Coordinates of C-alpha atoms in Angstrom, one line a residue:
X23 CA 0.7 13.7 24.0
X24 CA 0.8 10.7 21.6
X25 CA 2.1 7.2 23.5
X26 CA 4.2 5.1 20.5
X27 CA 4.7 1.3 22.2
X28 CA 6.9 -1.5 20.7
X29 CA 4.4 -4.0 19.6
X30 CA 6.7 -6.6 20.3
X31 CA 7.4 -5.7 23.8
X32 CA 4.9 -3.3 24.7
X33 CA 7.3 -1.3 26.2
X34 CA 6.7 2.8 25.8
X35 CA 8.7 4.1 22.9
X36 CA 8.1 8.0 23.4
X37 CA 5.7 10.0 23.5
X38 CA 5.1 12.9 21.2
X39 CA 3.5 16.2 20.7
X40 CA 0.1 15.6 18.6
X41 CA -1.1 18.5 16.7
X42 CA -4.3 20.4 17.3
X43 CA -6.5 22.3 14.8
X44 CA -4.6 25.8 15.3
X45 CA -1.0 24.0 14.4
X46 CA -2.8 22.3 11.3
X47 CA -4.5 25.9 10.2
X48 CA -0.8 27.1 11.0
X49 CA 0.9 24.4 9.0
X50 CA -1.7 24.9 6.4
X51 CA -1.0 28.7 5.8
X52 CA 3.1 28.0 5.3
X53 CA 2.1 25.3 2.9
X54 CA 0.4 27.9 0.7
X55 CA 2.7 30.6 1.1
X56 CA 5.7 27.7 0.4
X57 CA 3.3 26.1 -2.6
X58 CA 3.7 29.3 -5.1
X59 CA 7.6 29.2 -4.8
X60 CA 7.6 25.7 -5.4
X61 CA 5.8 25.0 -8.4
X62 CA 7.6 27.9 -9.9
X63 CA 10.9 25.9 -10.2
X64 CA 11.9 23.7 -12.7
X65 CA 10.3 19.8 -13.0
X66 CA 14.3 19.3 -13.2
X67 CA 15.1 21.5 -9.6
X68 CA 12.3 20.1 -7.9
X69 CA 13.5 16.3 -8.5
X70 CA 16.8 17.4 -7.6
X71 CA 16.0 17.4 -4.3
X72 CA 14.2 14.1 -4.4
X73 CA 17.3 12.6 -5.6
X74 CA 19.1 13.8 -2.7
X75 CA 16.4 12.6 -0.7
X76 CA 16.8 9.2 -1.7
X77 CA 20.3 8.9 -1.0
X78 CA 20.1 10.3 2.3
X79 CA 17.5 7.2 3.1
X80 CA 20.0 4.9 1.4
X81 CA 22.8 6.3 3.8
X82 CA 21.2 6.4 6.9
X83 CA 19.1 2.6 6.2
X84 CA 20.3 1.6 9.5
X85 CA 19.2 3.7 11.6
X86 CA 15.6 4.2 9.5
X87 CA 14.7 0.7 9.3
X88 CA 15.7 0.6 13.2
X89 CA 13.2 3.0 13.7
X90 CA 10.5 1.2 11.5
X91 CA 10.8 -2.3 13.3
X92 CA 10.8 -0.6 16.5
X93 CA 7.5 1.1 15.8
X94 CA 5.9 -1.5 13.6
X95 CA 6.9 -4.7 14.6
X96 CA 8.2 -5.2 11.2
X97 CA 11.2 -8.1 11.1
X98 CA 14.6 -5.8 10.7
X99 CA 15.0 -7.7 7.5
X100 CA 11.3 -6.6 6.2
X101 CA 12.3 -3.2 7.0
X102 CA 15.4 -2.8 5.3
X103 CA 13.7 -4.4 2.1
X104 CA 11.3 -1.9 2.5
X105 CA 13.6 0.9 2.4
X106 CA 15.5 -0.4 -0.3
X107 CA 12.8 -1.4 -2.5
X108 CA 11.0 1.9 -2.5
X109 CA 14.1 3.5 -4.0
X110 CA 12.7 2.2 -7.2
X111 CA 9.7 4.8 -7.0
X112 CA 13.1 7.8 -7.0
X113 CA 14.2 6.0 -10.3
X114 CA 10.8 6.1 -11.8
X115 CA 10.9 10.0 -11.2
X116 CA 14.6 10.1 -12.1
X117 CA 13.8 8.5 -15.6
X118 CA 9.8 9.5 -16.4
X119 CA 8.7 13.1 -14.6
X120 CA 10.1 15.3 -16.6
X121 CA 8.7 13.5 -19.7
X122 CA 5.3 12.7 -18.1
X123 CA 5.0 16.4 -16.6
X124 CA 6.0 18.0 -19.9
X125 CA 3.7 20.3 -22.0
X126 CA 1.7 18.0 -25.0
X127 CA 1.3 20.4 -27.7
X128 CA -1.2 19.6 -30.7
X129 CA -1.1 21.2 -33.8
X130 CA -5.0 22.1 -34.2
X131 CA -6.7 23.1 -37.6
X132 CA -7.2 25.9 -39.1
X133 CA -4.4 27.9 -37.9
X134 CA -5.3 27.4 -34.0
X135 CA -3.0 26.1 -31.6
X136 CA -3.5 23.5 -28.7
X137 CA -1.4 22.7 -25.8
X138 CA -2.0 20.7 -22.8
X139 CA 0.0 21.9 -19.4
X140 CA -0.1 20.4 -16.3
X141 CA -0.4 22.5 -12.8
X142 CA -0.6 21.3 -9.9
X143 CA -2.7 20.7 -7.5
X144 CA -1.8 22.7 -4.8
X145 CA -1.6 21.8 -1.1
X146 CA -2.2 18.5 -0.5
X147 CA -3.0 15.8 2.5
X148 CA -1.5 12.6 2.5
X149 CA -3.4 10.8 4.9
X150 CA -0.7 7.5 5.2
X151 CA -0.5 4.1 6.2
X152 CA 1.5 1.9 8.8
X153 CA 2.4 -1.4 6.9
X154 CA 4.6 0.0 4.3
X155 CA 5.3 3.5 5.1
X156 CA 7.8 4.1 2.8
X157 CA 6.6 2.5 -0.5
X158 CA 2.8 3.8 0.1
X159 CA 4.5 7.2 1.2
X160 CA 6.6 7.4 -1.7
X161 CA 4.0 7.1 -3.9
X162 CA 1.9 9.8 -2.7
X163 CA 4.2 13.0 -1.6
X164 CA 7.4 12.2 -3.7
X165 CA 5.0 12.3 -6.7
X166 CA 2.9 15.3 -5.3
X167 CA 5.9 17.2 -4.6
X168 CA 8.2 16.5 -7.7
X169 CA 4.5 18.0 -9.6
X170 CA 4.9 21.3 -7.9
X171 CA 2.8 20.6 -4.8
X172 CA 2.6 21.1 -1.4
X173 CA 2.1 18.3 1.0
X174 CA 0.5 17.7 4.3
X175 CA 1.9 14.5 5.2
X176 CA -0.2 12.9 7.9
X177 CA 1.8 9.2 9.0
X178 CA -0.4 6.9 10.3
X179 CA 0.1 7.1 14.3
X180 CA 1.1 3.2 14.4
X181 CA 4.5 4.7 12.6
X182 CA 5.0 8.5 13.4
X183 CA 8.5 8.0 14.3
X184 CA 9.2 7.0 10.6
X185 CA 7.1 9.9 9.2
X186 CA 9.1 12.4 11.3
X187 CA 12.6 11.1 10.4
X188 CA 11.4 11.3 6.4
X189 CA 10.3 14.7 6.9
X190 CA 13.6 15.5 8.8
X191 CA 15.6 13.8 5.7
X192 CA 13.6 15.8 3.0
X193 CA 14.7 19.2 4.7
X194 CA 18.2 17.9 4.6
X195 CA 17.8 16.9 0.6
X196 CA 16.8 21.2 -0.1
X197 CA 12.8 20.3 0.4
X198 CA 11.9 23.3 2.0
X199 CA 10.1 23.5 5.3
X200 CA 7.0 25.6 3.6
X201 CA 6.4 22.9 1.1
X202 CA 6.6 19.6 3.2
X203 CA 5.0 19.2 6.6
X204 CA 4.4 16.4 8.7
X205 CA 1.1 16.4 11.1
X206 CA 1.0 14.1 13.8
X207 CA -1.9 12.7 15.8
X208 CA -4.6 9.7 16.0
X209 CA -7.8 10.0 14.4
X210 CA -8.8 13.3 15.7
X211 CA -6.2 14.7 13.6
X212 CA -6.9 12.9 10.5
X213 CA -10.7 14.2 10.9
X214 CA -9.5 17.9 11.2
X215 CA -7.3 17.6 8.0
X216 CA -11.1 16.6 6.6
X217 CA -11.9 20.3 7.7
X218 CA -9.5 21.9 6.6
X219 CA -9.0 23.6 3.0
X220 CA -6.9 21.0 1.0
X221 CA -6.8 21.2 -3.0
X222 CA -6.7 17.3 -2.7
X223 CA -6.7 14.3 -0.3
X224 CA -4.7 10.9 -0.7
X225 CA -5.5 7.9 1.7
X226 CA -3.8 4.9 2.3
X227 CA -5.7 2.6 4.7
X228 CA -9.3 0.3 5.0
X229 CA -12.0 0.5 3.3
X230 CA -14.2 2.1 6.0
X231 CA -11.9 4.9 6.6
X232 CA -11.9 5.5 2.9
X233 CA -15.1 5.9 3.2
X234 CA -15.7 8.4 5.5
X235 CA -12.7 10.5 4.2
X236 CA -14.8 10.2 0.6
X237 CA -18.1 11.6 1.9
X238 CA -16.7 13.7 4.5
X239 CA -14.8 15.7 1.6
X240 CA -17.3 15.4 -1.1
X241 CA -18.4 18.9 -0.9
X242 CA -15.5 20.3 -1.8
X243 CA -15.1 18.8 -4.9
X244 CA -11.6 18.5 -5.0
X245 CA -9.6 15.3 -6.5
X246 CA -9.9 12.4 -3.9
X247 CA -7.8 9.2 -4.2
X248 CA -8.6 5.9 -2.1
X249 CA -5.7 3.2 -2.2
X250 CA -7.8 0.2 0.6
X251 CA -7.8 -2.7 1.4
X252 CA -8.5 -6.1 -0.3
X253 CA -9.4 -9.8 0.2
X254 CA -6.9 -10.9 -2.7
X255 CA -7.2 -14.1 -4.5
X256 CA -4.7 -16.6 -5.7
X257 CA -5.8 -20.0 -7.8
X258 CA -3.3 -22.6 -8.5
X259 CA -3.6 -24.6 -11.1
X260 CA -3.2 -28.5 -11.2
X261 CA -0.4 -28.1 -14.3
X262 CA 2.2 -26.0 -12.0
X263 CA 5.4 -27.2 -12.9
X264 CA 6.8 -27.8 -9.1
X265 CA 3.8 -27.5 -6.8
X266 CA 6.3 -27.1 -4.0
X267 CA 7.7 -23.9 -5.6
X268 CA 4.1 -23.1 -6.0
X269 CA 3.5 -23.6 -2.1
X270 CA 6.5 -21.9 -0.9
X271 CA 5.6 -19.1 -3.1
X272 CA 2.0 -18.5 -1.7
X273 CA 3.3 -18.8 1.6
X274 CA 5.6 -15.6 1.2
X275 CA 2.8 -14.1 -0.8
X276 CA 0.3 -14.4 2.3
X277 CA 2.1 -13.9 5.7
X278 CA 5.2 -11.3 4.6
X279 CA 5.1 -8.9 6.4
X280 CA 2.8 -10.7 8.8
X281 CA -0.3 -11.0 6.1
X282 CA -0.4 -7.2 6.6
X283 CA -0.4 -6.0 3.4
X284 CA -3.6 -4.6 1.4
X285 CA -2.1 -6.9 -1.8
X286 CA -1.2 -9.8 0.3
X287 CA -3.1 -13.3 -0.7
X288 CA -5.5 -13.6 1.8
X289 CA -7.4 -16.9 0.4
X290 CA -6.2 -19.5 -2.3
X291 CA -7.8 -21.6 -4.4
X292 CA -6.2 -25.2 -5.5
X293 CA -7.5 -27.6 -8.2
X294 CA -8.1 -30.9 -6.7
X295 CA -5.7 -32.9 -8.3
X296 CA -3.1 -31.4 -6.7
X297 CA -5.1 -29.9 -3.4
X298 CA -3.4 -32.7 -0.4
X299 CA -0.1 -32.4 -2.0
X300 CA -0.2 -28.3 -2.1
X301 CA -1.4 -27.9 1.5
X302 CA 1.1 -30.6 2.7
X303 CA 4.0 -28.2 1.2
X304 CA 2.4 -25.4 2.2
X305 CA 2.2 -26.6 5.6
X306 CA 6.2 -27.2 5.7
X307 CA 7.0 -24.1 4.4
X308 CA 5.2 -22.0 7.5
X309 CA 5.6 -24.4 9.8
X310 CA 9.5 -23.5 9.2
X311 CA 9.1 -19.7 9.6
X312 CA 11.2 -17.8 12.2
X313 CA 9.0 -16.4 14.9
X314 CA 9.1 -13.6 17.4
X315 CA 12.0 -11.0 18.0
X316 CA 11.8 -8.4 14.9
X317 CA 15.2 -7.0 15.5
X318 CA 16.3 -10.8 15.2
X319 CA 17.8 -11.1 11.3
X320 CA 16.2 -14.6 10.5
X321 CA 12.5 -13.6 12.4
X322 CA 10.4 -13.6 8.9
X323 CA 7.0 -13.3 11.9
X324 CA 7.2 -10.7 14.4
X325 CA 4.2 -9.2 16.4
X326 CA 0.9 -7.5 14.8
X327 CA 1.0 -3.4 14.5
X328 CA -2.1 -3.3 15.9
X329 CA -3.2 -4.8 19.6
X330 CA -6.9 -4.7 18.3
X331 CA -6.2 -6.9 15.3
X332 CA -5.8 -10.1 17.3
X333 CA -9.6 -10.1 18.5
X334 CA -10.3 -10.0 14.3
X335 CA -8.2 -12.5 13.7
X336 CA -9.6 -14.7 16.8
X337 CA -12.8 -14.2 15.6
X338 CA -12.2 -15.5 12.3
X339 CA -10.6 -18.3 13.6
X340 CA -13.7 -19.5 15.4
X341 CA -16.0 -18.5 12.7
X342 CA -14.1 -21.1 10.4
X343 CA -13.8 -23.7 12.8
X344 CA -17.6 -23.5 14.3
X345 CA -18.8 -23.7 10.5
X346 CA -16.8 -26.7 9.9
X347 CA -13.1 -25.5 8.8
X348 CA -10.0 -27.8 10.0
X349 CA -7.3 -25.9 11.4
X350 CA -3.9 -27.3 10.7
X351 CA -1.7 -24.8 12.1
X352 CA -1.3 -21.6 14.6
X353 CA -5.1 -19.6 15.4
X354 CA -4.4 -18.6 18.6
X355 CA -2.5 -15.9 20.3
X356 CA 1.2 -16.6 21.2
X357 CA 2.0 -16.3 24.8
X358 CA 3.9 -13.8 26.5
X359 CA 4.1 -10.2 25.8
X360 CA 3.4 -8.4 22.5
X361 CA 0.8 -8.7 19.9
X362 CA 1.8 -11.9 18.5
X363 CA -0.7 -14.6 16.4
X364 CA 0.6 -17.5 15.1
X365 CA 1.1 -18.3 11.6
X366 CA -2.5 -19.9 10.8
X367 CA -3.6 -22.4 8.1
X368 CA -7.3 -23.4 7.9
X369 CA -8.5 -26.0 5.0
X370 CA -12.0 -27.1 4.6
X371 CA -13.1 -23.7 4.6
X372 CA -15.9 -22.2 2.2
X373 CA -17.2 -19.0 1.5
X374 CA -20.0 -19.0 4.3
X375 CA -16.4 -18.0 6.9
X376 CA -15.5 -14.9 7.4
X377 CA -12.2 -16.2 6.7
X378 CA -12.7 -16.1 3.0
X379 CA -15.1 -12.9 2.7
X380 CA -13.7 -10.7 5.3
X381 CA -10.0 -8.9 5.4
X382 CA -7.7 -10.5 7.5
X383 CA -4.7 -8.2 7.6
X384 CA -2.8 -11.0 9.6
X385 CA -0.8 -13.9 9.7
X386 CA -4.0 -16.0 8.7
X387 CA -5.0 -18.0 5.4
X388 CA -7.7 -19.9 4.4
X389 CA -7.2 -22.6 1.4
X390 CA -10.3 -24.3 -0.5
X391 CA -10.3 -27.3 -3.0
X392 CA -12.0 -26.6 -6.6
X393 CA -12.9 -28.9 -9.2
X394 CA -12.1 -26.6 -12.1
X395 CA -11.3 -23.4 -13.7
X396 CA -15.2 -22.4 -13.2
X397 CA -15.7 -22.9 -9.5
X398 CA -12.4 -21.0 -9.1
X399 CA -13.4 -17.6 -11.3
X400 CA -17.0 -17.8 -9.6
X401 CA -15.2 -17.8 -6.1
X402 CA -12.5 -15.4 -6.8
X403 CA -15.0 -12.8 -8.1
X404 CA -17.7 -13.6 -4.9
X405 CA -16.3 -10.6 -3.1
X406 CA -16.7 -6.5 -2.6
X407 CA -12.6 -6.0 -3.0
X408 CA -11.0 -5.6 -6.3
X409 CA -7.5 -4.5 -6.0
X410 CA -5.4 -7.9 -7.2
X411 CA -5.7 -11.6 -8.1
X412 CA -3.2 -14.2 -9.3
X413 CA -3.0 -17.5 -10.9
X414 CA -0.2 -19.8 -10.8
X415 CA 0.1 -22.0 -14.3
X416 CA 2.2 -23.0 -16.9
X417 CA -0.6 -22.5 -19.8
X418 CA -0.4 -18.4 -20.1
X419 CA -3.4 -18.5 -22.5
X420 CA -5.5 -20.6 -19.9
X421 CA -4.0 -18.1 -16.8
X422 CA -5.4 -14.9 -19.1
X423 CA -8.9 -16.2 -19.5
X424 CA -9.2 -16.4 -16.1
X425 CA -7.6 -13.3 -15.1
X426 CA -9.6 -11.4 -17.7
X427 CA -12.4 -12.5 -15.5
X428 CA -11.5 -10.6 -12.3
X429 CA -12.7 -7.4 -11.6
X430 CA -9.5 -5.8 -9.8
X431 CA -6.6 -3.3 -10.6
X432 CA -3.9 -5.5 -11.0
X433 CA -3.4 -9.3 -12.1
X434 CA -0.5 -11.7 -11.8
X435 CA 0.5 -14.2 -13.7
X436 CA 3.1 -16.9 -11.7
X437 CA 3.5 -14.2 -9.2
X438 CA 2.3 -11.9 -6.6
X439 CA 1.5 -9.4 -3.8
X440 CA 4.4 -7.1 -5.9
X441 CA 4.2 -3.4 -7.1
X442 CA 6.4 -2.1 -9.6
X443 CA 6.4 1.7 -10.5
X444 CA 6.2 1.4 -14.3
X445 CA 2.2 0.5 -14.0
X446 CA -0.2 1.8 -11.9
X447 CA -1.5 0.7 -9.0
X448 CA -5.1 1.0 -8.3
X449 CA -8.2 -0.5 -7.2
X450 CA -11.6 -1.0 -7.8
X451 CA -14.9 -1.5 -5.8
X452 CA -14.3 -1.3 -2.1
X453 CA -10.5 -1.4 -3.1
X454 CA -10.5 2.2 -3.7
X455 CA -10.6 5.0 -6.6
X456 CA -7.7 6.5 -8.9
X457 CA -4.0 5.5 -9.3
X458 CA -1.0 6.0 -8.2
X459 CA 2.4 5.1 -9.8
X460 CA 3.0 4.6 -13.4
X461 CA 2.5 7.8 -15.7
X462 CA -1.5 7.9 -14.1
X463 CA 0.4 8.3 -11.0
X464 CA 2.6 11.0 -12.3
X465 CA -0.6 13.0 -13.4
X466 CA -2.4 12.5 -10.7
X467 CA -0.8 15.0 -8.8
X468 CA -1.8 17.6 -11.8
X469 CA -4.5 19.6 -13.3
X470 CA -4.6 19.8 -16.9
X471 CA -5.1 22.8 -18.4
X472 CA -6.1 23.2 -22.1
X473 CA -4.9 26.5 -24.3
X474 CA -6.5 27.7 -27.8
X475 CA -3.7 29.8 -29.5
X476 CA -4.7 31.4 -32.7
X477 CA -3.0 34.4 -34.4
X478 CA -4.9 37.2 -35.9

């Protein structure tokens, strides 16, 4: 049996039935049997159901983002923007799969034929993630399944409860039980879906899991797609038009969500000019964020996921502060029960800390003073991640050149830590492989195959 605690309590939430290698092998078999059946419907029948789907979520909102803050830690209010926002990945299919998953015929030469169709995959793992479940869920299995696949849907164990009530709401939307199943367990689990005969294997999660799920499948040579972590830049500019708008701004962008998301800003860069006034505003601004009880509607900081994240973030703290950072707010533990850190704002800082090399994934941010628009490219690109950066300006030809510079997935101009569906999201370097959303994201559920027609 699988214990699930309330982080912010750390009161026993239920325990649950993990599965073993013979219910996997089990599952496995239906998903193939299910798989033929599925693919053989329409594009249009298939994201039928997904449309169902998605207003069952919308329906039932209370009682799933209930279950996410319970599990998670997530502030209630996080939770329902959560579920609400990911409804925008349903429109994306409503409006683009059909066009996207379409035949592409080319009218070859000499009185040959061409055509392009794309087959899926197959059967599929999902190997999920905790800190947005829906949105990073959405993007794997609602894809893979309105492609014709079948999908082994493995939620992380830090929100189980979640993955079994989506699973339960995609039966209810006509998804049938052969085509969509959910696997629970720790990492024991995950490591037999490794073993077991998958056509493809999506990951959400860090960098060192990705890792081993990369090398682990290699042999198989089957697609393999890596969405990880990253130590995300942000560089304001001295000519923001309202550096307070600018501070408030990064402050959202680094500890929504408590800091634990794989886009959040994790280190910032301000141009001295305006450096004392920035971090005095920035200051304000988390100094005024509502801590503690998640089910409370104006908490914005609730409790870690994770118990073992507050030893990482403890050690970053002293890292910084024994190599000469200032701390001007939180870096400690809050007392009491659950996994609480306080909101935590180091200055002084440089690139020797951990703080600005290493993820965080917590309510922790370190902010460094640059003389120009050179010092801040050469420390925004002094790092193994590459999944986003931002800069915060009013020159867009000045905010290009420097974003033209970074080496990462996506950019932001004036904004950040933000997905849409209409472009893809992907990473680079230890910030994984392949993309999901967009019309990539569409496809990458798919096979291409290419047919030579010619009449004799």
């Amino acid at each position: 049996m699988m214990n699930i605690y309330n982080p912010s309590n750390e009161q026993l939430l239920k325990s649950i039935e993990e599965d073993s290698s013979s219910t996997i092998n089990e599952k496995l078999n239906q998903l193939r049997n299910g798989q033929i059946q599925w693919a053989q419907k329409s594009v249009t029948e298939r994201l039928d159901c997904i449309l169902k789907f998605g207003d069952l979520i919308q329906q039932n909102i209370d009682e799933l983002a209930q279950i996410l803050t319970s599990e998670t830690g997530k502030p209630i209010q996080q939770s329902y923007n959560e579920i609400k926002g990911a409804h925008n990945r349903i429109d994306h299919l409503k409006y683009n799969a059909e066009k996207w998953l379409a035949d592409d015929t080319i009218e070859g030469l000499e009185g040959t034929f061409e055509k392009i169709m794309y087959e899926p995959l197959g059967v599929v793992a999902n190997i999920s993630a905790w800190n947005f479940p829906y949105n990073v869920g959405y993007n794997v299995f609602l894809y893979a399944l309105v492609a014709g696949n079948a999908v082994a849907y493995k939620p992380s164990e830090y929100a189980s409860l979640t993955g079994l009530a989506i699973a339960a709401n995609l039966y209810k939307a006509g998804v049938p039980e052969d085509v969509f199943q959910c696997i629970i367990g720790e990492g024991a689990v995950g490591q037999t879906l490794l073993e077991a005969d998958f056509d493809g294997y999506f990951f959400t999660g860090s960098y060192p899991t990705g890792l081993h799920i990369l090398k682990e499948v290699a042999p198989k040579v089957v697609p393999v797609q890596l969405e990880l972590g990253g130590k995300d830049p942000l560089y304001i500019m001295e000519d923001v038009q309202d550096v307070k708008v600018a501070a408030i701004n990064a402050a959202e962008g680094a500890f929504y969500n408590n800091g634990q998301s794989c886009c959040a800003v994790e280190r910032i860069y301000v141009h001295e000019k305006i450096f004392d006034a920035f971090v005095d505003f920035f200051l304000e601004e988390v100094e005024g964020y509502a801590i503690g009880d998640p089910d409370a509607e104006e908490t914005f900081i609730g409790p870690l996921t994770r118990k073992g994240q507050l030893n990482l973030l403890r050690n970053q703290v002293d890292d910084a502060i024994s190599k000469g950072a200032k701390l001007l707010l939180g870096g400690a533990e809050l007392a009491g029960k659950g996994y609480f850190f306080a909101p935590t704002i180091l200055t002084n800082v440089n690139h020797e800390m951990l703080v600005m090399k290493e993820e965080s994934f917590g309510p922790i941010i370190g902010i460094q003073k640059v003389e120009n628009d050179n010092e801040a490219i050469k420390l925004m690109k002094d790092t193994e991640y590459g999944l986003t950066a931002a800069v915060f300006s009013t020159d867009q030809l000045r905010a290009e050149k420097v974003l033209k510079e970074m080496n990462t997935g996506t950019v932001y101009w004036n904004c950040c830590d933000r997905v849409s569906p209409n472009v893809p999201w992907s990473g680079r370097n230890k910030s994984g492989v392949g993309a999901t959303l967009s019309s990539q994201g569409i496809r990458a559920f798919t096979q291409p195959k290419a047919y030579h027609w010619r009449e004799v």
